[in-house]
Short mmCIF file of C-alpha atoms in Angstrom, two decimals:
data_model
loop_
_atom_site.label_atom_id
_atom_site.label_comp_id
_atom_site.label_asym_id
_atom_site.label_seq_id
_atom_site.Cartn_x
_atom_site.Cartn_y
_atom_site.Cartn_z
CA UNK A 1 -8.86 32.40 -37.11
CA UNK A 2 -8.29 34.69 -34.06
CA UNK A 3 -11.48 33.33 -32.57
CA UNK A 4 -11.29 30.63 -29.86
CA UNK A 5 -14.27 28.39 -29.02
CA UNK A 6 -14.84 26.48 -26.00
CA UNK A 7 -15.49 22.47 -26.68
CA UNK A 8 -18.28 20.89 -25.28
CA UNK A 9 -17.71 17.48 -26.21
CA UNK A 10 -14.98 16.67 -24.13
CA UNK A 11 -15.80 14.86 -20.96
CA UNK A 12 -14.37 14.96 -17.73
CA UNK A 13 -11.86 12.28 -16.77
CA UNK A 14 -13.59 9.53 -15.00
CA UNK A 15 -10.12 8.47 -13.28
CA UNK A 16 -9.02 9.39 -9.41
CA UNK A 17 -6.08 8.68 -7.51
CA UNK A 18 -7.73 6.79 -4.96
CA UNK A 19 -4.70 5.62 -2.76
CA UNK A 20 -3.85 2.74 -4.74
CA UNK A 21 -2.38 2.54 -8.46
CA UNK A 22 -4.04 4.53 -10.99
CA UNK A 23 -3.25 4.08 -14.86
CA UNK A 24 -4.29 7.06 -17.12
CA UNK A 25 -4.00 5.64 -20.66
CA UNK A 26 -3.93 8.13 -23.71
CA UNK A 27 -7.05 6.62 -24.95
CA UNK A 28 -9.25 7.06 -21.58
CA UNK A 29 -11.87 9.60 -22.64
CA UNK A 30 -11.35 12.98 -21.31
CA UNK A 31 -8.10 11.95 -19.72
CA UNK A 32 -5.39 13.05 -22.18
CA UNK A 33 -6.32 16.73 -23.43
CA UNK A 34 -4.61 17.63 -26.60
CA UNK A 35 -4.17 21.14 -28.06
CA UNK A 36 -3.97 21.74 -31.84
CA UNK A 37 -4.73 19.02 -34.56
CA UNK A 38 -1.10 18.07 -35.17
CA UNK A 39 -1.23 14.59 -33.96
CA UNK A 40 -0.83 11.39 -35.13
CA UNK A 41 -1.79 7.94 -33.92
CA UNK A 42 0.58 5.00 -33.63
CA UNK A 43 -0.54 1.49 -32.71
CA UNK A 44 2.19 0.57 -30.34
CA UNK A 45 3.03 1.06 -26.80
CA UNK A 46 0.79 0.77 -23.65
CA UNK A 47 -2.72 -0.89 -24.64
CA UNK A 48 -1.27 -0.88 -28.38
CA UNK A 49 -1.59 2.77 -28.94
CA UNK A 50 -0.24 6.29 -28.28
CA UNK A 51 -0.38 9.65 -29.91
CA UNK A 52 2.90 11.49 -31.12
CA UNK A 53 3.56 14.87 -32.51
CA UNK A 54 6.89 16.49 -33.91
CA UNK A 55 9.40 18.33 -31.92
CA UNK A 56 10.24 21.95 -32.60
CA UNK A 57 13.06 24.53 -31.41
CA UNK A 58 10.65 27.39 -30.44
CA UNK A 59 10.49 28.93 -27.16
CA UNK A 60 6.65 28.15 -26.53
CA UNK A 61 4.79 25.15 -27.52
CA UNK A 62 2.89 24.96 -30.80
CA UNK A 63 1.37 21.40 -29.54
CA UNK A 64 1.11 20.25 -26.02
CA UNK A 65 -1.12 17.82 -24.12
CA UNK A 66 -2.17 17.42 -20.71
CA UNK A 67 -3.11 14.26 -18.50
CA UNK A 68 -5.61 15.10 -15.82
CA UNK A 69 -7.50 13.14 -13.13
CA UNK A 70 -9.44 13.54 -10.11
CA UNK A 71 -8.25 12.85 -6.36
CA UNK A 72 -10.43 11.09 -3.79
CA UNK A 73 -7.50 10.16 -1.49
CA UNK A 74 -5.16 13.28 -1.30
CA UNK A 75 -1.39 12.48 -0.72
CA UNK A 76 1.89 11.76 -2.20
CA UNK A 77 2.01 9.75 -5.37
CA UNK A 78 4.95 8.30 -7.51
CA UNK A 79 4.60 9.58 -11.01
CA UNK A 80 5.60 7.55 -13.72
CA UNK A 81 5.24 7.62 -17.87
CA UNK A 82 5.18 5.15 -20.56
CA UNK A 83 7.73 5.64 -23.31
CA UNK A 84 6.87 3.24 -26.50
CA UNK A 85 9.66 1.87 -28.60
CA UNK A 86 8.25 3.41 -31.88
CA UNK A 87 7.50 7.12 -32.74
CA UNK A 88 9.47 8.34 -29.62
CA UNK A 89 12.85 9.54 -30.45
CA UNK A 90 13.07 13.02 -28.94
CA UNK A 91 16.00 13.56 -26.41
CA UNK A 92 14.40 16.30 -24.57
CA UNK A 93 10.89 15.62 -23.58
CA UNK A 94 10.10 18.15 -20.69
CA UNK A 95 7.45 17.02 -18.59
CA UNK A 96 5.72 19.34 -16.26
CA UNK A 97 4.27 17.97 -13.12
CA UNK A 98 1.52 20.43 -11.64
CA UNK A 99 0.93 19.32 -8.11
CA UNK A 100 0.06 20.75 -4.80
CA UNK A 101 3.33 22.52 -3.99
CA UNK A 102 3.75 24.15 -7.43
CA UNK A 103 5.25 22.69 -10.60
CA UNK A 104 8.19 20.60 -11.30
CA UNK A 105 9.99 19.80 -14.70
CA UNK A 106 11.69 16.56 -15.57
CA UNK A 107 13.44 15.61 -18.79
CA UNK A 108 13.37 12.11 -20.39
CA UNK A 109 15.35 11.14 -23.19
CA UNK A 110 12.49 8.97 -25.13
CA UNK A 111 15.16 7.89 -27.51
CA UNK A 112 16.83 5.64 -25.03
CA UNK A 113 14.54 5.50 -22.06
CA UNK A 114 12.02 3.00 -22.85
CA UNK A 115 8.83 1.45 -20.92
CA UNK A 116 7.88 3.10 -17.62
CA UNK A 117 10.32 5.84 -16.46
CA UNK A 118 9.95 7.52 -13.07
CA UNK A 119 9.27 11.33 -12.81
CA UNK A 120 9.33 11.66 -9.08
CA UNK A 121 6.93 11.76 -6.04
CA UNK A 122 4.62 14.45 -5.70
CA UNK A 123 1.39 15.68 -3.52
CA UNK A 124 -1.76 15.91 -5.05
CA UNK A 125 -5.20 17.05 -3.43
CA UNK A 126 -7.48 17.54 -6.34
CA UNK A 127 -7.28 21.29 -6.45
CA UNK A 128 -7.72 22.98 -10.02
CA UNK A 129 -4.69 22.87 -12.29
CA UNK A 130 -2.82 19.53 -11.20
CA UNK A 131 -2.01 17.28 -13.65
CA UNK A 132 1.02 16.35 -16.10
CA UNK A 133 1.86 18.35 -19.06
CA UNK A 134 4.44 17.55 -22.06
CA UNK A 135 4.74 20.18 -24.93
CA UNK A 136 6.41 19.99 -28.53
CA UNK A 137 9.08 22.63 -27.77
CA UNK A 138 12.06 20.20 -26.94
CA UNK A 139 14.57 22.80 -28.48
CA UNK A 140 15.41 20.24 -31.52
CA UNK A 141 14.82 21.79 -34.91
CA UNK A 142 11.78 20.49 -36.68
CA UNK A 143 14.12 19.45 -39.80
CA UNK A 144 15.27 16.67 -37.33
CA UNK A 145 11.88 14.96 -37.52
CA UNK A 146 12.14 14.07 -33.98
CA UNK A 147 8.93 12.49 -32.55
CA UNK A 148 7.39 13.05 -29.31
CA UNK A 149 5.29 10.33 -27.83
CA UNK A 150 2.17 10.64 -25.47
CA UNK A 151 1.39 7.40 -23.71
CA UNK A 152 0.08 6.24 -20.27
CA UNK A 153 0.75 7.61 -16.91
CA UNK A 154 0.90 5.72 -13.89
CA UNK A 155 0.36 7.03 -10.20
CA UNK A 156 0.95 5.05 -7.16
CA UNK A 157 0.20 6.03 -3.81
CA UNK A 158 3.09 6.50 -1.32
CA UNK A 159 1.83 6.39 2.40
CA UNK A 160 3.74 8.35 4.93
CA UNK A 161 6.10 6.40 6.84
CA UNK A 162 4.96 5.45 10.66
CA UNK A 163 1.26 6.04 10.09
CA UNK A 164 0.22 2.27 9.72
CA UNK A 165 0.11 -0.05 12.59
CA UNK A 166 0.39 0.48 16.47
CA UNK A 167 3.00 0.17 19.11
CA UNK A 168 2.94 -3.10 20.99
CA UNK A 169 3.40 -3.09 24.86
CA UNK A 170 6.30 -5.05 26.33
CA UNK A 171 6.35 -7.18 29.47
CA UNK A 172 6.05 -4.96 32.60
CA UNK A 173 4.72 -5.41 36.24
CA UNK A 174 1.17 -6.20 35.53
CA UNK A 175 1.31 -5.89 31.62
CA UNK A 176 -1.42 -7.92 30.22
CA UNK A 177 -2.28 -9.12 26.85
CA UNK A 178 -5.34 -7.30 25.15
CA UNK A 179 -8.79 -9.11 25.48
CA UNK A 180 -7.36 -11.34 28.52
CA UNK A 181 -9.00 -10.71 32.01
CA UNK A 182 -6.46 -11.41 34.97
CA UNK A 183 -5.82 -10.87 38.36
CA UNK A 184 -3.85 -7.69 39.75
CA UNK A 185 0.08 -7.50 38.97
CA UNK A 186 2.24 -9.57 41.15
CA UNK A 187 -0.67 -12.21 42.33
CA UNK A 188 -1.94 -15.39 41.00
CA UNK A 189 -5.46 -16.14 40.18
CA UNK A 190 -6.06 -18.05 43.63
CA UNK A 191 -5.87 -15.08 45.84
CA UNK A 192 -2.68 -16.26 47.46
CA UNK A 193 0.26 -14.38 47.98
CA UNK A 194 2.28 -13.47 44.89
CA UNK A 195 5.74 -13.14 43.98
CA UNK A 196 7.47 -10.18 42.39
CA UNK A 197 8.81 -9.62 38.95
CA UNK A 198 7.95 -8.69 35.44
CA UNK A 199 4.30 -9.44 34.35
CA UNK A 200 4.16 -12.34 31.90
CA UNK A 201 2.04 -10.60 29.36
CA UNK A 202 -0.70 -13.25 29.48
CA UNK A 203 -2.19 -13.71 32.86
CA UNK A 204 -0.83 -10.76 34.69
CA UNK A 205 0.99 -12.89 37.37
CA UNK A 206 4.61 -12.63 38.39
CA UNK A 207 7.05 -14.22 35.86
CA UNK A 208 8.55 -17.23 37.42
CA UNK A 209 7.28 -17.32 40.91
CA UNK A 210 3.89 -18.34 41.84
CA UNK A 211 1.63 -17.48 45.15
CA UNK A 212 2.85 -19.19 48.24
CA UNK A 213 -0.76 -19.76 49.74
CA UNK A 214 -2.58 -20.77 46.51
CA UNK A 215 -0.18 -23.06 44.87
CA UNK A 216 0.67 -23.12 41.32
CA UNK A 217 -2.19 -22.18 38.73
CA UNK A 218 -2.17 -23.17 35.14
CA UNK A 219 -2.94 -19.88 33.28
CA UNK A 220 -4.80 -21.66 30.70
CA UNK A 221 -7.48 -22.84 33.26
CA UNK A 222 -10.12 -20.60 34.91
CA UNK A 223 -10.54 -20.16 38.62
CA UNK A 224 -11.62 -23.30 40.30
CA UNK A 225 -10.27 -25.87 37.87
CA UNK A 226 -6.41 -25.94 38.58
CA UNK A 227 -4.61 -28.48 40.91
CA UNK A 228 -4.25 -26.91 44.23
CA UNK A 229 -7.84 -25.29 44.03
CA UNK A 230 -10.28 -25.93 46.94
CA UNK A 231 -12.84 -29.08 47.15
CA UNK A 232 -15.17 -27.23 44.78
CA UNK A 233 -13.22 -27.31 41.79
CA UNK A 234 -12.48 -30.05 39.45
CA UNK A 235 -8.76 -31.16 39.44
CA UNK A 236 -7.40 -31.79 36.00
CA UNK A 237 -4.21 -33.47 37.24
CA UNK A 238 -3.65 -37.07 38.85
CA UNK A 239 -1.08 -36.36 41.33
CA UNK A 240 -2.92 -34.53 44.01
CA UNK A 241 -2.02 -35.96 47.56
CA UNK A 242 -4.73 -38.39 48.89
CA UNK A 243 -6.14 -38.51 52.41
CA UNK A 244 -4.24 -40.78 54.88
CA UNK A 245 -7.35 -42.56 56.11
CA UNK A 246 -7.92 -43.71 52.38
CA UNK A 247 -4.45 -44.90 52.04
CA UNK A 248 -4.88 -47.11 55.13
CA UNK A 249 -8.09 -48.73 54.30
CA UNK A 250 -6.85 -49.77 51.04
CA UNK A 251 -3.75 -51.39 52.51
CA UNK A 252 -5.94 -53.43 54.93
CA UNK A 253 -8.13 -54.55 52.23
CA UNK A 254 -5.27 -55.72 50.03
CA UNK A 255 -3.89 -57.69 53.15
CA UNK A 256 -6.88 -59.26 53.64
CA UNK A 257 -7.43 -60.32 50.35
CA UNK A 258 -3.84 -62.14 50.40
CA UNK A 259 -4.72 -64.14 53.69
CA UNK A 260 -7.81 -65.80 51.95
CA UNK A 261 -7.17 -69.29 50.43
#
């Protein structure tokens, strides 16, 4: 009776904290390690099963169990335990959370707190000894027949605030939208003299003022395709001024046609 034997048939828990939500059920092989044989099964609770044992008033636990797991993404995780409706009526279930910074104790009244119950947020790195532990030494006399339930544990990653996303640049002189090639700040794309003011955030030209020499340029058109471009371009608007000679020739033609019978 005084000899302790190391078991060889208990596998390592295959579940790990991976930066998301991990549920460790009492029936996941190797994930809930129970000490002593004073355990009973109840076919109710998370995944329709949990273990339970009787509460005692001793200073140290006779029976205890530990939820264990691996860690592939270290960080802070919110820890919750599932309390079933049946075979869970202790008022002083004391959970020990062994985390990266030490051990914390949280008391849950299993007689009234049912379903998922929060234990807090703790850091886990995967170092030895991390896990959730619950013993039968609740301080309640065994004659009260109080039962302690051991069901599922849920771990949810809590990212550090401010680590996601990047700062967006606001409008300033010459500020440009990423990925858009533009001319220098304070000038338009035609090479004419640019106005002053904050950049428009798209083409890099000044806001509200176009270049005096080059004319207004549509920022959606490439160089050579806007109104006011040189003769090598392809104007996309119909209000371009026509040469005076062409207008006179057209007028004479219309006058001649009107004089014919």
